[in-house]
Amino acid sequence: MVPFPLPVGRWGLSNYPVLTVLLNGGISNALIVLTVKSFIGSMITGSFLSPQFVMGLSGGLCAVLTMGSFRKVSGRFSIVGISVAGATANNIVQVLTASLFVKSMAPAAYLPLLLIIGEISAIANAYLSWKTLSVIGGKIV
Amino acid sequence: MPMKKNELTLFNRLDVLFLSIPLVVAFISLSLPKVADNSYVRVYINGRLVYEQPLEKDSVWRIESGGKYMSTLVVDGEKRRVRLVDSDCPLKICERTGWVGSGGIIVCVPNRIVVKVEGKEKSKEIDIVTW
């Protein structure tokens, strides 16, 4: 495969376990997975407490809370809908956090591309979560 | 998996509306006309203007703060575009943003750098470097 670096960040496919746990184990378990993923990941890459870490964690927390809220009104939203809502919340919060770091609203210029890429990732994550839960026979609670 | 009454589906019709909202917002903002007379390149660190030059002038400027090298601004006067290269930040998102022209913005969050191609001259506000 040809590497395909994004001009605005990374794909965010590692959020799929968080979505899977959210669907299967609820908000509190998803928050645990997200936090552990964030801390361990940043300590391994040496980015602990860096802007990258703060943006990732704040965006992730808002994504989980958003997805959890959409999950609560299930019957209306499908997994793709929940995942897209989470990705959108994540991108908006990351841009706002970045704005606080650089003391300018300039990061908003990245938002259109982030939203488009976020949708692609969100659909992929939704499929992976759905497939995982089907294969392991996990109940979507 | 047998479908139960309360079970989530992978996709439903409401998603089409839902998917379209961020996409519509994104495409509208991408298609907004850019102002043509943006002819100054400005570099801000921590929200403070530290460098300004006309877009028409070829140049390479080392961005430093407190003696620490951070990144390099390259201005291509002929093609009226700018980019950041050789940044010392971890993810290089500023470098991968590539060339931007009139109205363009490049952000390097770890270094608190914002590069803008905007408006008219206001070099009186610069506190550190002038060209």
Tab-separated table of C-alpha atoms in Angstrom:
chain	number	residue	atom	x	y	z
A	1	MET	CA	0.000	0.000	0.000
A	2	VAL	CA	1.119	3.516	-0.765
A	3	PRO	CA	1.233	5.558	2.441
A	4	PHE	CA	-1.393	8.230	2.440
A	5	PRO	CA	-0.454	10.927	4.935
A	6	LEU	CA	-3.244	13.348	5.709
A	7	PRO	CA	-2.599	17.085	5.588
A	8	VAL	CA	-4.572	17.638	8.772
A	9	GLY	CA	-3.684	14.869	11.190
A	10	ARG	CA	-4.340	11.184	11.485
A	11	TRP	CA	-7.216	8.924	10.528
A	12	GLY	CA	-8.469	8.180	14.030
A	13	LEU	CA	-9.228	4.520	13.381
A	14	SER	CA	-7.965	3.629	16.865
A	15	ASN	CA	-11.246	5.009	18.161
A	16	TYR	CA	-13.016	1.893	17.030
A	17	PRO	CA	-12.395	-0.042	20.297
A	18	VAL	CA	-13.881	2.908	22.209
A	19	LEU	CA	-17.015	2.775	20.055
A	20	THR	CA	-17.220	-1.002	20.404
A	21	VAL	CA	-17.039	-0.813	24.196
A	22	LEU	CA	-19.561	2.042	24.252
A	23	LEU	CA	-22.080	-0.036	22.299
A	24	ASN	CA	-21.453	-3.137	24.385
A	25	GLY	CA	-20.631	-1.775	27.829
A	26	GLY	CA	-21.979	1.760	28.064
A	27	ILE	CA	-20.472	5.209	28.638
A	28	SER	CA	-18.490	4.484	31.808
A	29	ASN	CA	-16.614	1.544	30.295
A	30	ALA	CA	-15.955	3.528	27.113
A	31	LEU	CA	-14.505	6.368	29.207
A	32	ILE	CA	-12.154	3.900	30.924
A	33	VAL	CA	-10.934	2.509	27.571
A	34	LEU	CA	-10.483	6.001	26.126
A	35	THR	CA	-8.545	7.283	29.138
A	36	VAL	CA	-6.261	4.245	29.373
A	37	LYS	CA	-5.658	4.358	25.590
A	38	SER	CA	-4.845	8.060	25.796
A	39	PHE	CA	-2.450	7.771	28.755
A	40	ILE	CA	-0.607	4.625	27.665
A	41	GLY	CA	-0.408	5.771	24.037
A	42	SER	CA	0.998	9.173	24.951
A	43	MET	CA	3.531	7.725	27.405
A	44	ILE	CA	4.812	5.316	24.744
A	45	THR	CA	5.192	8.060	22.139
A	46	GLY	CA	6.474	10.599	24.675
A	47	SER	CA	3.623	13.012	24.054
A	48	PHE	CA	2.179	12.832	27.581
A	49	LEU	CA	0.755	16.248	28.622
A	50	SER	CA	1.709	17.704	25.207
A	51	PRO	CA	-0.862	19.674	23.162
A	52	GLN	CA	-1.389	16.527	21.099
A	53	PHE	CA	-2.304	14.601	24.275
A	54	VAL	CA	-4.612	17.323	25.632
A	55	MET	CA	-6.362	17.689	22.253
A	56	GLY	CA	-6.768	13.936	21.863
A	57	LEU	CA	-8.139	13.407	25.373
A	58	SER	CA	-10.512	16.389	25.379
A	59	GLY	CA	-11.801	15.515	21.905
A	60	GLY	CA	-12.168	11.880	22.884
A	61	LEU	CA	-14.054	12.641	26.107
A	62	CYS	CA	-16.537	14.853	24.248
A	63	ALA	CA	-16.899	12.199	21.556
A	64	VAL	CA	-17.742	9.499	24.113
A	65	LEU	CA	-20.260	11.730	25.916
A	66	THR	CA	-21.842	12.695	22.581
A	67	MET	CA	-22.012	9.115	21.338
A	68	GLY	CA	-23.388	8.000	24.715
A	69	SER	CA	-26.135	10.610	24.511
A	70	PHE	CA	-27.063	9.580	20.974
A	71	ARG	CA	-26.954	5.971	22.130
A	72	LYS	CA	-29.505	6.730	24.852
A	73	VAL	CA	-32.058	7.701	22.227
A	74	SER	CA	-31.407	4.484	20.316
A	75	GLY	CA	-34.024	3.201	17.967
A	76	ARG	CA	-33.527	6.413	16.082
A	77	PHE	CA	-29.796	6.381	15.498
A	78	SER	CA	-27.809	3.554	13.975
A	79	ILE	CA	-24.175	2.729	14.721
A	80	VAL	CA	-23.004	4.851	11.774
A	81	GLY	CA	-25.061	7.800	13.063
A	82	ILE	CA	-23.625	7.465	16.583
A	83	SER	CA	-20.084	7.152	15.234
A	84	VAL	CA	-20.408	10.189	12.953
A	85	ALA	CA	-21.790	12.262	15.842
A	86	GLY	CA	-18.766	11.257	17.927
A	87	ALA	CA	-16.267	12.092	15.176
A	88	THR	CA	-17.867	15.496	14.573
A	89	ALA	CA	-17.810	16.346	18.300
A	90	ASN	CA	-14.203	15.155	18.495
A	91	ASN	CA	-13.091	17.351	15.589
A	92	ILE	CA	-14.855	20.484	16.822
A	93	VAL	CA	-13.435	20.098	20.345
A	94	GLN	CA	-9.921	19.390	19.044
A	95	VAL	CA	-10.014	22.554	16.935
A	96	LEU	CA	-11.247	24.588	19.929
A	97	THR	CA	-8.502	23.126	22.140
A	98	ALA	CA	-5.891	23.912	19.469
A	99	SER	CA	-7.260	27.477	19.338
A	100	LEU	CA	-6.595	27.848	23.076
A	101	PHE	CA	-2.995	26.684	22.578
A	102	VAL	CA	-2.171	29.070	19.716
A	103	LYS	CA	-4.368	31.906	21.093
A	104	SER	CA	-6.094	32.327	17.722
A	105	MET	CA	-9.130	30.942	15.922
A	106	ALA	CA	-6.835	30.030	13.000
A	107	PRO	CA	-7.146	26.239	13.629
A	108	ALA	CA	-10.791	26.524	12.473
A	109	ALA	CA	-9.348	26.664	8.940
A	110	TYR	CA	-8.610	22.948	9.303
A	111	LEU	CA	-12.166	22.056	10.332
A	112	PRO	CA	-13.781	21.482	6.885
A	113	LEU	CA	-11.191	18.880	5.905
A	114	LEU	CA	-11.290	17.355	9.408
A	115	LEU	CA	-15.065	16.940	9.166
A	116	ILE	CA	-14.838	15.199	5.794
A	117	ILE	CA	-12.021	12.859	6.884
A	118	GLY	CA	-13.821	12.322	10.202
A	119	GLU	CA	-16.880	11.004	8.396
A	120	ILE	CA	-14.839	8.460	6.433
A	121	SER	CA	-13.149	7.248	9.630
A	122	ALA	CA	-16.436	7.250	11.517
A	123	ILE	CA	-18.114	5.015	8.931
A	124	ALA	CA	-15.110	2.661	8.937
A	125	ASN	CA	-15.127	2.578	12.760
A	126	ALA	CA	-18.875	1.905	12.803
A	127	TYR	CA	-18.458	-1.028	10.431
A	128	LEU	CA	-15.524	-2.459	12.428
A	129	SER	CA	-17.450	-2.199	15.714
A	130	TRP	CA	-20.558	-3.749	14.222
A	131	LYS	CA	-18.490	-6.556	12.674
A	132	THR	CA	-16.554	-7.162	15.888
A	133	LEU	CA	-19.716	-7.441	17.956
A	134	SER	CA	-21.240	-9.807	15.376
A	135	VAL	CA	-18.163	-12.052	15.280
A	136	ILE	CA	-17.602	-12.300	19.018
A	137	GLY	CA	-21.348	-12.612	19.537
A	138	GLY	CA	-21.309	-9.634	21.839
A	139	LYS	CA	-24.680	-8.162	22.621
A	140	ILE	CA	-25.269	-4.584	21.623
A	141	VAL	CA	-26.816	-3.397	24.856
B	1	MET	CA	-27.077	-12.337	14.629
B	2	PRO	CA	-30.866	-12.450	14.848
B	3	MET	CA	-32.447	-9.037	14.876
B	4	LYS	CA	-33.951	-8.188	18.201
B	5	LYS	CA	-36.465	-5.444	18.681
B	6	ASN	CA	-34.228	-3.054	20.585
B	7	GLU	CA	-31.056	-3.771	18.646
B	8	LEU	CA	-29.011	-1.159	16.867
B	9	THR	CA	-28.544	-1.430	13.139
B	10	LEU	CA	-25.379	-0.533	11.284
B	11	PHE	CA	-27.103	2.063	9.141
B	12	ASN	CA	-30.538	3.603	8.795
B	13	ARG	CA	-32.284	6.358	6.873
B	14	LEU	CA	-31.761	8.988	9.590
B	15	ASP	CA	-28.011	8.603	9.002
B	16	VAL	CA	-28.290	10.087	5.532
B	17	LEU	CA	-29.454	13.363	7.055
B	18	PHE	CA	-26.934	12.995	9.825
B	19	LEU	CA	-23.993	12.301	7.548
B	20	SER	CA	-24.855	15.209	5.351
B	21	ILE	CA	-24.800	17.932	8.023
B	22	PRO	CA	-21.005	18.035	8.633
B	23	LEU	CA	-20.374	17.469	4.902
B	24	VAL	CA	-22.626	20.361	3.849
B	25	VAL	CA	-20.955	22.649	6.415
B	26	ALA	CA	-17.520	21.535	5.207
B	27	PHE	CA	-18.198	21.969	1.499
B	28	ILE	CA	-19.915	25.329	1.927
B	29	SER	CA	-16.961	26.703	3.876
B	30	LEU	CA	-14.492	25.254	1.365
B	31	SER	CA	-16.352	26.802	-1.545
B	32	LEU	CA	-16.603	30.300	-0.062
B	33	PRO	CA	-14.782	32.763	-2.333
B	34	LYS	CA	-11.365	33.783	-1.072
B	35	VAL	CA	-10.492	37.472	-0.884
B	36	ALA	CA	-8.089	38.207	-3.724
B	37	ASP	CA	-6.132	41.110	-2.220
B	38	ASN	CA	-4.647	39.147	0.664
B	39	SER	CA	-1.065	40.024	-0.046
B	40	TYR	CA	0.804	39.842	3.259
B	41	VAL	CA	2.364	36.833	4.933
B	42	ARG	CA	2.157	37.038	8.708
B	43	VAL	CA	3.606	34.803	11.392
B	44	TYR	CA	2.091	34.798	14.884
B	45	ILE	CA	3.592	33.053	17.902
B	46	ASN	CA	1.351	32.725	20.955
B	47	GLY	CA	-1.107	35.065	19.257
B	48	ARG	CA	1.524	37.808	18.829
B	49	LEU	CA	2.518	39.081	15.396
B	50	VAL	CA	6.269	38.484	15.014
B	51	TYR	CA	6.894	38.666	11.258
B	52	GLU	CA	5.351	40.209	8.199
B	53	GLN	CA	6.321	40.437	4.549
B	54	PRO	CA	4.664	40.895	1.148
B	55	LEU	CA	3.520	37.709	-0.578
B	56	GLU	CA	5.328	38.736	-3.774
B	57	LYS	CA	8.795	38.559	-2.251
B	58	ASP	CA	10.723	35.276	-2.307
B	59	SER	CA	12.194	34.500	1.090
B	60	VAL	CA	13.180	31.921	3.660
B	61	TRP	CA	12.799	32.862	7.323
B	62	ARG	CA	13.849	30.839	10.344
B	63	ILE	CA	11.165	30.956	13.002
B	64	GLU	CA	12.764	31.063	16.432
B	65	SER	CA	11.466	31.915	19.870
B	66	GLY	CA	13.692	32.574	22.865
B	67	GLY	CA	16.719	31.341	20.890
B	68	LYS	CA	15.051	27.997	20.165
B	69	TYR	CA	14.673	26.996	16.498
B	70	MET	CA	11.104	25.926	15.672
B	71	SER	CA	10.352	25.961	11.960
B	72	THR	CA	11.195	27.615	8.645
B	73	LEU	CA	8.857	29.790	6.601
B	74	VAL	CA	9.281	29.608	2.819
B	75	VAL	CA	7.643	32.248	0.631
B	76	ASP	CA	7.346	31.570	-3.104
B	77	GLY	CA	6.758	35.082	-4.430
B	78	GLU	CA	6.249	34.095	-8.059
B	79	LYS	CA	3.474	31.624	-7.315
B	80	ARG	CA	2.213	33.698	-4.348
B	81	ARG	CA	2.230	30.871	-1.835
B	82	VAL	CA	3.867	29.948	1.485
B	83	ARG	CA	4.664	26.835	3.471
B	84	LEU	CA	6.478	25.660	6.612
B	85	VAL	CA	9.417	23.249	6.345
B	86	ASP	CA	11.899	21.563	8.716
B	87	SER	CA	9.631	21.959	11.718
B	88	ASP	CA	10.821	20.433	14.979
B	89	CYS	CA	7.297	19.418	16.044
B	90	PRO	CA	6.359	15.725	16.417
B	91	LEU	CA	3.463	15.238	13.958
B	92	LYS	CA	4.587	17.679	11.204
B	93	ILE	CA	0.977	18.646	10.491
B	94	CYS	CA	2.226	22.168	9.661
B	95	GLU	CA	4.559	20.753	6.999
B	96	ARG	CA	1.924	18.407	5.625
B	97	THR	CA	-0.483	21.328	5.233
B	98	GLY	CA	1.782	22.176	2.292
B	99	TRP	CA	1.600	25.348	0.220
B	100	VAL	CA	-1.168	27.854	0.983
B	101	GLY	CA	-2.031	30.937	-1.055
B	102	SER	CA	-4.192	34.014	-0.521
B	103	GLY	CA	-6.425	33.608	2.539
B	104	GLY	CA	-4.541	30.481	3.583
B	105	ILE	CA	-3.690	29.464	7.147
B	106	ILE	CA	-1.026	27.117	8.526
B	107	VAL	CA	-1.032	26.144	12.216
B	108	CYS	CA	1.698	24.452	14.240
B	109	VAL	CA	0.116	23.774	17.633
B	110	PRO	CA	3.185	22.386	19.484
B	111	ASN	CA	5.147	25.552	18.572
B	112	ARG	CA	2.110	27.879	18.979
B	113	ILE	CA	2.758	29.151	15.435
B	114	VAL	CA	0.042	30.548	13.148
B	115	VAL	CA	0.907	31.594	9.582
B	116	LYS	CA	-1.681	33.639	7.710
B	117	VAL	CA	-1.819	35.098	4.207
B	118	GLU	CA	-4.088	38.041	4.826
B	119	GLY	CA	-5.033	41.682	4.311
B	120	LYS	CA	-2.856	44.725	4.066
B	121	GLU	CA	0.330	45.923	5.732
B	122	LYS	CA	0.296	46.536	9.472
B	123	SER	CA	3.973	46.264	10.321
B	124	LYS	CA	3.715	48.873	13.085
B	125	GLU	CA	2.219	46.195	15.320
B	126	ILE	CA	5.225	43.900	15.079
B	127	ASP	CA	7.178	43.612	18.321
B	128	ILE	CA	10.062	41.345	17.393
B	129	VAL	CA	11.164	41.123	13.764
B	130	THR	CA	10.494	43.062	10.601
B	131	TRP	CA	11.604	42.127	7.118
